């Protein structure tokens, strides 16, 4: 009996142990691993100037766990060309040999290396820091320690407390000839299911011989130049590149319980959407009860819509309004409008890749900033400030140039001599035109069309500009009249459905020699010509590779022409992809692309012998929103443009 009790006791203890082991909180361990894993959606935050002198700046930021290091990019203008200033494993960096009394702009991203591959976070918000003028005492208490034995120092910069990597040359982000600070990254054992067919042979010319003497025992390898045999002809194919084009609208009615949104409205054939977000239910004028703050379900519904667009690599121009029925004075009080902006702005800030611009909206029927008692200069200026101070980087578009003048404290008489500089908040302030081409004033958009368009062109060169065409019988729609102005004003988007009579007019009119000299578009409709030229459109015109047989380094020179009406209004990440005959991919960070007419890439490479097709991937640095050249060089599986081919001979 005792033995049976003992056996039973042992059995019970065994069962309890098994249950205890089974109930070990493995999900908690997994969550810990997940929290420490690197995500491309991370963003470097808290960037600030710690100290500065006449010729150096020390910046610091909040460190991110589980990263390999940080890359620091610098420019002399906010929207200018950013070049890599250095790499560090610390959460601070000192930039030396700068000019006294000059403004410098910085943005930082983290990266994580795993094997031979590398992932990047989002860039931080841009910070502007001005060095002290000569003779002024240095600010801050921080001191810098210069890393020794840098193999190639970037002019005007010094890396602080960082570990210099192999082949320390700089990857150029601009057309300047720079060298890259990092060892190239590669991805092993990846496959591409499709590569475009191109001519493998390249035309080789020997690089000019040096004038220096060398001994027969130490003759350096002579690099060869290879002009790539590619199709450099511009295609007339429609391309769904990010942030531009004829848009499709999505209208959503926001209620306290959420939004009435149908995900099926997102179509593969449309790239750009106009989100018309009706928040009238939160205004007393609509609900007949009281002005109300946006509820949590309402905000979640708005975010779900943006998340869906992001998942499909679609872009959105966003407009919030309290009326979409043409009724006047439907807005809540000013304080509540400000509160609403403060509520939805953090959600918009989560989707910088998705949102192309924010149209001011809010006031007047359809949010078109007219026909309301709220349209006072003081009210609008306060709301502009609220938008600019609560959104990080988005263009904010208002309805008329006069709104911009009022915000700047100038009049139209001042604009010829007034330029909005890159360090001003108003640099993000642009125009949307829902009276486009309606008459000489675009339905009271302009007071002096020619003068104001010339001035606005400086803003629209770095901001989106677009709207809706109106008044079907206006002669301004005629293709010979509208195309020159579209080029001047950098037109980037239009409503594909309104006015449908104007759209039909363009579809039934044809581009010809009486309009322009772009012969590939002769006998193609005005609609197709306009569609293909809204925003930027890059054509690869030449690709030149330079390397020696050992292929320890490669120089790539690309000539690119922007034939679109507008420009690339955000920077992109470039990645070189080397794809061998088995479909294996090796990738290298190739720097930043800002829409330059010439790309120069000069990097060390580490690839096995074999035949390779070389692709340039241009996207937002997180494998989203890729940019396609208007040549027949696109690989849809890689989402990259072929720029050539090469062979590395066996050692």
XYZ file of C-alpha atoms in Angstrom:
651
model
C 0.000 0.000 0.000
C 2.827 2.349 0.904
C 4.543 1.522 -2.374
C 1.361 2.387 -4.264
C 1.123 5.727 -2.415
C 4.776 6.455 -3.159
C 4.318 5.616 -6.832
C 1.212 7.789 -6.978
C 3.085 10.637 -5.277
C 5.938 10.386 -7.795
C 3.457 10.306 -10.675
C 1.713 13.476 -9.427
C 5.043 15.319 -9.040
C 6.100 14.223 -12.532
C 2.854 15.525 -14.053
C 3.225 18.856 -12.224
C 6.798 19.224 -13.563
C 5.690 18.470 -17.095
C 2.891 21.031 -16.828
C 5.306 23.603 -15.369
C 7.768 23.114 -18.212
C 4.963 23.346 -20.745
C 3.803 26.631 -19.234
C 7.173 28.403 -19.444
C 6.279 31.770 -21.003
C 7.908 31.198 -24.384
C 5.806 33.971 -25.982
C 7.441 36.373 -23.531
C 10.874 35.271 -24.717
C 9.745 35.622 -28.302
C 8.393 39.079 -27.560
C 11.729 40.067 -26.108
C 13.461 38.864 -29.238
C 10.941 40.731 -31.364
C 11.439 43.942 -29.437
C 15.185 43.753 -29.913
C 15.019 42.893 -33.634
C 15.824 45.620 -36.122
C 12.956 47.111 -38.144
C 13.187 49.295 -41.237
C 10.304 51.320 -39.766
C 12.515 52.545 -36.924
C 13.429 56.208 -37.041
C 16.350 57.973 -35.398
C 14.940 60.550 -32.968
C 16.128 63.306 -30.680
C 18.786 64.710 -33.000
C 20.244 67.902 -31.529
C 23.350 70.058 -31.578
C 25.501 69.373 -28.522
C 28.255 71.864 -29.285
C 29.568 73.969 -32.138
C 32.514 76.202 -32.996
C 33.520 78.206 -36.065
C 34.441 75.052 -37.958
C 32.953 72.042 -36.270
C 29.577 70.764 -35.103
C 28.876 67.971 -32.657
C 25.463 66.339 -32.868
C 23.854 63.749 -30.632
C 20.723 61.595 -30.876
C 18.823 58.961 -28.944
C 20.506 55.590 -29.287
C 18.576 52.636 -30.705
C 19.060 49.152 -29.316
C 20.390 46.317 -31.427
C 21.865 48.373 -34.272
C 25.304 48.059 -35.860
C 25.818 51.766 -36.330
C 24.583 55.054 -37.734
C 25.133 56.909 -41.004
C 25.234 60.705 -40.961
C 24.258 62.635 -44.101
C 24.859 66.355 -44.577
C 23.716 69.077 -46.979
C 24.025 72.848 -47.237
C 20.290 73.232 -47.907
C 17.259 71.436 -46.472
C 16.059 70.068 -49.798
C 19.516 69.913 -51.338
C 21.797 67.033 -52.142
C 22.817 65.062 -49.059
C 26.198 63.330 -48.977
C 27.404 60.904 -46.387
C 29.468 62.718 -43.752
C 30.469 59.618 -41.830
C 29.527 56.467 -39.945
C 29.698 55.806 -36.220
C 28.711 53.186 -33.690
C 28.123 55.873 -31.056
C 25.047 58.042 -30.619
C 27.027 61.209 -31.370
C 29.225 62.530 -34.167
C 31.547 65.484 -34.686
C 31.706 67.113 -38.106
C 34.971 69.090 -38.523
C 36.606 71.443 -41.025
C 33.397 73.337 -41.690
C 33.039 76.958 -42.751
C 32.388 79.634 -40.147
C 28.925 81.214 -40.014
C 27.374 78.661 -42.400
C 24.207 76.574 -42.050
C 24.459 72.794 -42.355
C 21.612 70.306 -42.513
C 21.886 66.803 -41.089
C 19.805 63.640 -41.151
C 20.738 60.295 -39.634
C 19.710 56.698 -40.069
C 20.614 53.498 -38.246
C 21.670 50.264 -39.903
C 21.907 46.622 -38.894
C 24.369 44.181 -40.451
C 23.575 40.487 -40.568
C 26.144 38.419 -42.378
C 26.782 40.217 -45.641
C 23.415 41.951 -45.799
C 22.389 45.264 -44.293
C 19.085 46.878 -43.347
C 18.436 50.581 -42.820
C 16.041 52.525 -40.616
C 14.151 55.606 -41.741
C 16.046 58.865 -41.720
C 15.660 61.206 -38.776
C 13.984 64.552 -39.209
C 16.356 67.100 -40.733
C 18.157 69.375 -38.257
C 19.712 72.706 -39.224
C 22.811 73.890 -37.341
C 24.825 77.017 -38.044
C 28.519 77.223 -37.208
C 29.664 80.225 -35.212
C 30.956 83.283 -36.963
C 34.688 83.952 -36.762
C 35.763 85.294 -33.387
C 32.779 83.934 -31.435
C 33.270 81.621 -28.480
C 32.389 77.956 -28.945
C 29.066 76.732 -27.539
C 28.399 73.510 -25.628
C 30.625 71.444 -23.366
C 31.205 68.376 -25.489
C 34.640 67.547 -26.798
C 35.377 65.342 -29.767
C 37.825 62.532 -30.206
C 38.946 62.078 -33.787
C 39.241 58.500 -34.932
C 42.762 57.748 -36.101
C 43.851 55.885 -39.205
C 40.893 56.808 -41.397
C 41.948 55.614 -44.801
C 40.090 58.360 -46.628
C 38.916 61.466 -44.837
C 35.879 63.223 -46.266
C 36.781 66.856 -46.849
C 35.326 68.957 -44.083
C 34.356 66.029 -41.858
C 35.815 63.832 -39.166
C 34.264 60.645 -37.857
C 34.054 60.487 -34.096
C 34.692 57.384 -32.016
C 33.789 55.095 -34.896
C 35.388 51.941 -36.168
C 36.701 52.520 -39.676
C 35.611 49.760 -42.017
C 37.501 48.163 -44.841
C 37.971 50.163 -48.039
C 36.876 53.372 -46.373
C 35.671 55.321 -49.378
C 32.471 57.311 -49.638
C 29.416 56.283 -51.619
C 28.354 59.428 -53.420
C 24.847 60.680 -52.836
C 25.209 63.432 -55.393
C 26.966 64.222 -58.633
C 30.156 65.117 -56.792
C 32.963 62.578 -56.880
C 33.095 61.207 -53.373
C 34.207 57.942 -51.777
C 32.271 55.568 -49.453
C 32.970 55.051 -45.782
C 31.689 51.529 -45.550
C 32.392 48.031 -46.652
C 29.763 47.065 -49.231
C 26.936 44.870 -48.150
C 25.758 41.743 -49.915
C 22.855 39.353 -49.735
C 23.713 35.694 -50.192
C 21.705 32.978 -51.866
C 18.862 35.203 -53.082
C 17.198 34.476 -56.397
C 15.542 36.593 -59.026
C 12.923 34.871 -61.127
C 13.183 37.227 -64.066
C 15.864 39.337 -65.660
C 15.283 41.406 -68.769
C 17.009 40.370 -71.960
C 19.734 42.766 -72.995
C 22.853 42.655 -75.119
C 25.626 41.260 -72.963
C 28.538 42.781 -74.825
C 29.750 46.222 -73.837
C 31.967 48.623 -75.707
C 35.310 48.904 -73.928
C 37.716 51.833 -74.115
C 40.913 52.068 -72.166
C 41.071 54.697 -69.463
C 43.683 57.414 -70.068
C 47.167 56.326 -69.032
C 48.728 58.078 -66.066
C 51.723 60.338 -66.537
C 53.496 58.900 -63.489
C 56.335 56.430 -63.986
C 56.120 52.963 -62.474
C 58.488 50.041 -62.361
C 57.866 46.827 -64.269
C 57.547 45.022 -60.940
C 54.761 47.294 -59.723
C 52.539 48.092 -62.673
C 49.011 48.832 -61.469
C 46.051 47.217 -63.187
C 44.710 49.520 -65.849
C 40.935 49.976 -65.546
C 38.823 49.770 -68.677
C 35.739 51.826 -69.512
C 32.700 49.936 -70.785
C 29.791 51.764 -72.377
C 26.806 49.525 -71.707
C 24.757 48.261 -74.616
C 21.276 49.065 -73.359
C 18.067 50.459 -74.763
C 18.419 54.184 -74.075
C 15.260 55.105 -75.999
C 12.507 56.799 -74.038
C 9.405 54.667 -73.736
C 5.900 56.097 -74.092
C 4.604 53.499 -71.638
C 2.613 54.774 -68.674
C 4.596 54.306 -65.449
C 3.083 54.263 -61.962
C 5.921 56.015 -60.174
C 5.320 57.268 -56.601
C 3.840 60.673 -55.662
C 2.443 61.762 -59.027
C -0.043 61.238 -61.843
C -3.780 61.355 -62.434
C -5.322 60.530 -59.069
C -8.386 58.510 -58.108
C -10.344 59.838 -55.142
C -11.433 57.952 -52.032
C -14.157 59.553 -49.922
C -14.607 58.451 -46.319
C -17.138 59.593 -43.756
C -15.646 59.551 -40.267
C -18.021 58.731 -37.430
C -17.500 58.346 -33.703
C -17.534 54.577 -34.264
C -15.009 54.589 -37.122
C -15.067 55.085 -40.916
C -17.065 53.669 -43.806
C -14.132 52.478 -45.881
C -14.075 49.725 -48.512
C -10.508 48.369 -49.085
C -11.450 47.158 -52.567
C -11.356 50.757 -53.840
C -7.538 50.485 -53.950
C -6.779 49.357 -57.507
C -3.514 48.064 -58.961
C -3.728 50.476 -61.897
C -3.888 53.648 -59.753
C -0.813 54.924 -57.933
C -2.019 58.203 -56.427
C -5.184 58.697 -54.366
C -6.925 61.808 -53.121
C -8.269 61.055 -49.636
C -11.341 63.174 -48.913
C -11.836 62.661 -45.209
C -15.123 64.071 -43.934
C -14.964 64.883 -40.196
C -18.182 66.960 -40.176
C -19.758 64.645 -37.585
C -17.452 66.244 -35.006
C -18.742 69.782 -35.658
C -21.790 71.201 -33.891
C -22.944 72.758 -37.168
C -23.355 69.214 -38.536
C -24.281 67.088 -35.542
C -26.516 69.771 -33.947
C -25.134 68.823 -30.511
C -21.615 70.070 -29.817
C -18.108 70.370 -31.209
C -16.355 67.102 -30.343
C -12.846 65.742 -30.327
C -12.091 62.887 -32.711
C -12.706 59.554 -31.018
C -10.224 56.684 -30.770
C -12.225 54.505 -33.255
C -12.281 57.420 -35.710
C -8.500 57.840 -35.518
C -7.945 54.089 -35.800
C -10.131 54.026 -38.916
C -8.080 56.787 -40.547
C -4.871 54.917 -39.743
C -6.231 51.655 -41.183
C -6.872 53.434 -44.470
C -3.305 54.788 -44.593
C -1.930 51.399 -43.592
C -3.768 49.744 -46.493
C -2.363 52.265 -48.948
C 1.128 51.735 -47.556
C 0.802 47.956 -47.818
C 0.024 48.320 -51.531
C 2.773 50.904 -52.155
C 0.182 53.575 -52.988
C 0.442 57.308 -52.309
C -2.118 59.763 -51.003
C -2.865 63.469 -51.038
C -4.891 64.014 -47.871
C -7.646 66.574 -47.313
C -9.750 66.831 -44.161
C -12.981 68.846 -44.371
C -16.191 69.367 -42.412
C -18.385 69.488 -45.521
C -18.478 67.612 -48.818
C -22.032 68.651 -49.760
C -21.388 72.250 -50.796
C -22.760 73.790 -47.579
C -21.295 76.905 -45.952
C -20.127 77.473 -42.360
C -20.056 73.850 -41.257
C -16.827 74.176 -39.271
C -16.481 73.923 -35.483
C -14.854 76.696 -33.479
C -11.208 77.492 -34.176
C -9.913 75.834 -30.986
C -11.582 72.556 -31.957
C -10.183 72.678 -35.509
C -6.719 73.121 -33.986
C -7.418 70.186 -31.658
C -8.452 68.000 -34.598
C -5.186 68.750 -36.438
C -3.229 67.910 -33.294
C -5.133 64.612 -33.099
C -4.723 63.371 -36.662
C -1.192 64.763 -37.319
C 0.599 62.007 -35.304
C -1.142 59.383 -37.449
C -0.073 61.105 -40.654
C 3.492 61.287 -39.329
C 3.587 57.477 -39.144
C 3.248 57.240 -42.928
C 5.857 59.570 -44.486
C 6.390 57.217 -47.452
C 2.672 57.075 -48.227
C 1.607 60.709 -47.937
C 2.576 62.908 -50.876
C 1.063 66.116 -49.454
C -1.595 67.510 -47.138
C -4.111 69.883 -48.679
C -5.140 72.466 -46.096
C -8.878 71.769 -46.502
C -10.900 72.181 -43.264
C -12.545 75.500 -44.146
C -15.404 76.044 -46.590
C -17.480 73.713 -48.783
C -15.387 70.699 -49.900
C -12.507 72.140 -47.853
C -11.683 74.613 -50.629
C -11.035 77.542 -48.267
C -13.822 79.866 -49.432
C -17.433 80.779 -48.601
C -17.009 80.654 -44.839
C -16.872 83.124 -41.982
C -13.761 81.233 -40.818
C -11.665 82.449 -43.768
C -9.940 85.282 -41.926
C -6.190 85.767 -42.275
C -5.688 85.337 -38.540
C -7.605 82.034 -38.421
C -5.861 80.598 -41.469
C -2.391 81.648 -40.256
C -2.984 79.924 -36.910
C -4.095 76.762 -38.686
C -1.095 76.833 -41.041
C 1.185 77.087 -38.002
C -0.637 74.154 -36.434
C -0.126 72.047 -39.555
C 3.550 72.959 -39.951
C 4.383 72.534 -36.265
C 2.625 69.185 -35.882
C 3.629 67.474 -39.132
C 7.262 66.631 -39.651
C 8.010 66.831 -43.335
C 4.886 66.907 -45.477
C 4.148 69.655 -47.991
C 1.123 71.653 -46.815
C -0.855 73.018 -49.769
C -3.240 75.996 -49.552
C -5.816 77.199 -52.029
C -4.448 80.546 -53.310
C -1.090 82.344 -53.464
C -2.633 85.175 -51.402
C -2.875 82.777 -48.442
C 0.896 82.263 -48.701
C 1.579 86.024 -48.976
C -0.563 86.683 -45.903
C 1.286 84.030 -43.939
C 4.656 85.524 -44.963
C 3.502 89.062 -44.184
C 4.080 90.318 -47.732
C 1.925 91.400 -50.669
C 1.992 90.437 -54.318
C 4.034 93.609 -54.953
C 6.868 92.075 -52.892
C 7.127 88.664 -54.499
C 9.601 89.510 -57.277
C 12.301 90.084 -54.674
C 11.127 87.557 -52.060
C 12.418 83.984 -51.839
C 11.373 81.437 -49.227
C 14.597 79.898 -47.939
C 15.091 76.242 -47.023
C 15.362 76.917 -43.292
C 11.898 78.511 -43.164
C 8.801 76.545 -42.144
C 7.081 78.168 -45.115
C 9.417 76.244 -47.448
C 6.834 73.438 -47.116
C 3.934 75.729 -48.032
C 2.566 75.182 -51.532
C -0.617 75.395 -53.597
C -3.451 73.141 -54.728
C -5.561 74.509 -57.567
C -9.147 73.276 -57.917
C -9.901 75.958 -60.502
C -7.067 74.895 -62.811
C -7.245 76.281 -66.363
C -10.803 77.534 -65.774
C -10.116 81.114 -66.925
C -7.404 83.769 -66.735
C -7.552 83.776 -62.907
C -8.299 80.043 -62.460
C -11.582 80.990 -60.787
C -9.988 83.615 -58.511
C -6.932 81.520 -57.677
C -4.656 84.204 -59.147
C -4.777 87.983 -59.260
C -1.958 88.238 -61.793
C -1.548 84.811 -63.402
C 1.767 85.318 -65.199
C 3.516 87.071 -62.311
C 2.291 84.702 -59.618
C 3.066 81.530 -61.575
C 6.646 82.716 -62.107
C 7.013 83.209 -58.351
C 5.213 79.982 -57.405
C 7.473 77.995 -59.717
C 10.242 78.405 -57.119
C 8.059 76.593 -54.569
C 6.648 74.004 -56.946
C 10.183 73.042 -58.006
C 10.413 71.153 -54.683
C 6.720 70.726 -53.758
C 3.781 68.974 -55.449
C 1.372 71.128 -57.438
C -1.960 70.035 -58.897
C -5.724 69.989 -58.519
C -8.765 69.793 -60.789
C -9.408 71.133 -64.286
C -12.698 73.016 -64.715
C -14.869 74.966 -67.216
C -14.956 72.723 -70.323
C -15.099 75.575 -72.860
C -11.978 77.369 -71.537
C -9.325 77.756 -74.278
C -6.613 77.337 -71.623
C -7.225 73.556 -71.850
C -6.055 73.477 -75.462
C -2.892 71.378 -75.559
C -0.812 74.079 -77.262
C -1.723 76.467 -74.418
C -1.611 74.254 -71.345
C 1.547 72.173 -71.855
C 4.025 75.116 -71.687
C 2.427 76.283 -68.426
C 2.394 72.754 -67.015
C 6.142 72.630 -67.554
C 6.665 76.047 -65.981
C 4.582 75.346 -62.863
C 5.975 71.777 -62.412
C 2.535 70.155 -62.535
C 2.586 66.825 -60.672
C -1.015 65.631 -60.174
C -4.594 66.055 -61.451
C -8.019 64.552 -60.799
C -8.626 61.854 -63.437
C -12.430 62.223 -63.149
C -13.042 65.982 -63.002
C -13.854 67.739 -65.134
C -14.786 64.717 -67.248
C -15.558 66.899 -70.281
C -12.063 68.402 -70.177
C -10.550 64.925 -69.747
C -12.524 63.696 -72.788
C -11.333 66.737 -74.746
C -7.707 65.772 -74.043
C -8.368 62.145 -74.991
C -9.719 63.280 -78.359
C -6.870 65.746 -79.064
C -3.465 64.621 -80.326
C 0.098 65.737 -79.734
C 1.753 66.884 -82.974
C 4.523 69.053 -84.409
C 2.338 72.123 -83.880
C 2.559 71.480 -80.130
C 6.174 70.371 -79.665
C 9.146 68.462 -81.051
C 8.893 65.268 -78.983
C 8.463 63.009 -82.008
C 7.824 59.767 -80.097
C 4.507 61.269 -78.934
C 3.253 62.354 -82.353
C -0.253 60.991 -82.914
C -0.583 60.087 -79.215
C -3.419 61.738 -77.306
C -2.924 64.882 -75.262
C -4.234 62.943 -72.250
C -1.489 60.312 -72.575
C 1.179 62.968 -73.052
C 0.036 64.855 -69.943
C -0.317 61.621 -67.944
C 3.238 60.556 -68.810
C 4.692 63.930 -67.838
C 2.897 64.691 -64.575
C 5.655 64.933 -61.957
C 9.096 63.489 -62.725
C 9.952 61.028 -65.498
C 13.579 59.856 -65.671
C 15.150 58.471 -68.832
C 18.525 56.702 -68.702
C 20.586 58.186 -71.533
C 23.967 56.527 -70.958
C 25.621 54.031 -68.617
C 29.409 53.775 -68.316
C 31.229 51.216 -66.129
C 34.932 51.468 -65.278
C 36.805 48.601 -63.625
C 39.893 46.404 -63.922
C 39.938 42.634 -64.515
C 40.247 41.931 -60.793
C 37.115 44.042 -60.187
C 38.218 45.264 -56.773
C 36.462 48.543 -57.418
C 33.836 49.749 -59.866
C 32.976 53.231 -61.043
C 29.567 53.765 -62.595
C 28.519 56.919 -64.391
C 24.853 57.289 -65.357
C 23.432 60.133 -67.426
C 19.771 60.668 -66.594
C 17.305 63.122 -68.087
C 14.126 64.232 -66.338
C 11.549 64.763 -69.087
C 8.608 65.275 -66.714
C 6.884 68.521 -65.792
C 7.920 68.238 -62.130
C 10.780 67.012 -59.988
C 11.526 64.285 -57.489
C 10.466 66.005 -54.281
C 11.955 63.505 -51.828
C 15.305 61.726 -51.598
C 15.574 58.027 -52.405
C 17.993 55.252 -51.471
C 20.060 53.651 -54.256
C 21.127 49.991 -54.129
C 23.262 48.175 -56.704
C 22.185 44.595 -57.421
C 24.612 42.164 -59.071
C 22.645 39.161 -60.368
C 24.627 36.140 -61.571
C 23.574 33.583 -64.184
C 21.963 31.438 -61.478
C 19.836 34.303 -60.191
C 21.892 34.860 -57.030
C 21.918 38.495 -55.891
C 24.673 40.525 -54.231
C 23.685 44.060 -53.189
C 25.625 47.218 -52.336
C 24.535 50.517 -50.793
C 25.011 53.116 -53.550
C 24.011 56.279 -51.685
C 21.209 58.805 -52.037
C 19.372 59.872 -55.205
C 17.727 63.310 -55.312
C 16.938 63.498 -59.023
C 20.360 64.564 -60.297
C 21.051 64.497 -64.061
C 24.218 62.499 -63.396
C 24.805 59.692 -60.919
C 28.369 58.758 -59.994
C 28.937 55.597 -57.985
C 32.450 54.608 -56.934
C 32.568 51.638 -54.580
C 34.699 48.596 -53.737
C 33.031 45.320 -54.702
C 33.411 41.781 -53.428
C 31.847 39.278 -55.793
C 32.887 35.825 -57.066
C 33.956 35.332 -60.678
C 31.115 35.000 -63.154
C 28.726 36.838 -65.450
C 26.458 39.467 -63.907
C 23.609 41.709 -64.850
C 23.727 44.933 -62.859
C 20.587 46.702 -61.626
C 19.985 49.969 -59.825
C 17.217 49.878 -57.268
C 15.890 53.309 -56.241
C 13.343 53.241 -53.432
C 12.598 54.633 -49.979
C 15.287 52.499 -48.347
C 12.808 49.939 -47.011
C 12.003 48.021 -50.202
C 8.962 50.238 -50.804
C 7.921 52.798 -53.419
C 10.504 51.957 -56.122
C 11.295 54.401 -58.925
C 11.259 53.176 -62.522
C 13.152 54.711 -65.450
C 11.188 55.432 -68.640
C 13.260 52.912 -70.610
C 12.486 49.250 -71.257
C 14.971 48.204 -68.564
C 12.651 47.352 -65.680
C 12.757 44.050 -63.799
C 9.466 43.685 -61.987
C 10.655 40.900 -59.661
C 13.669 42.893 -58.493
C 11.781 46.193 -58.768
C 14.938 47.665 -60.217
C 16.305 49.135 -63.467
C 19.028 47.293 -65.375
C 22.017 49.564 -65.970
C 24.455 47.106 -67.535
C 26.294 43.806 -67.368
C 29.838 42.673 -66.622
C 32.061 39.635 -66.241
C 34.530 39.020 -63.441
C 37.285 36.689 -64.592
C 38.580 33.929 -62.309
C 41.592 34.919 -60.183
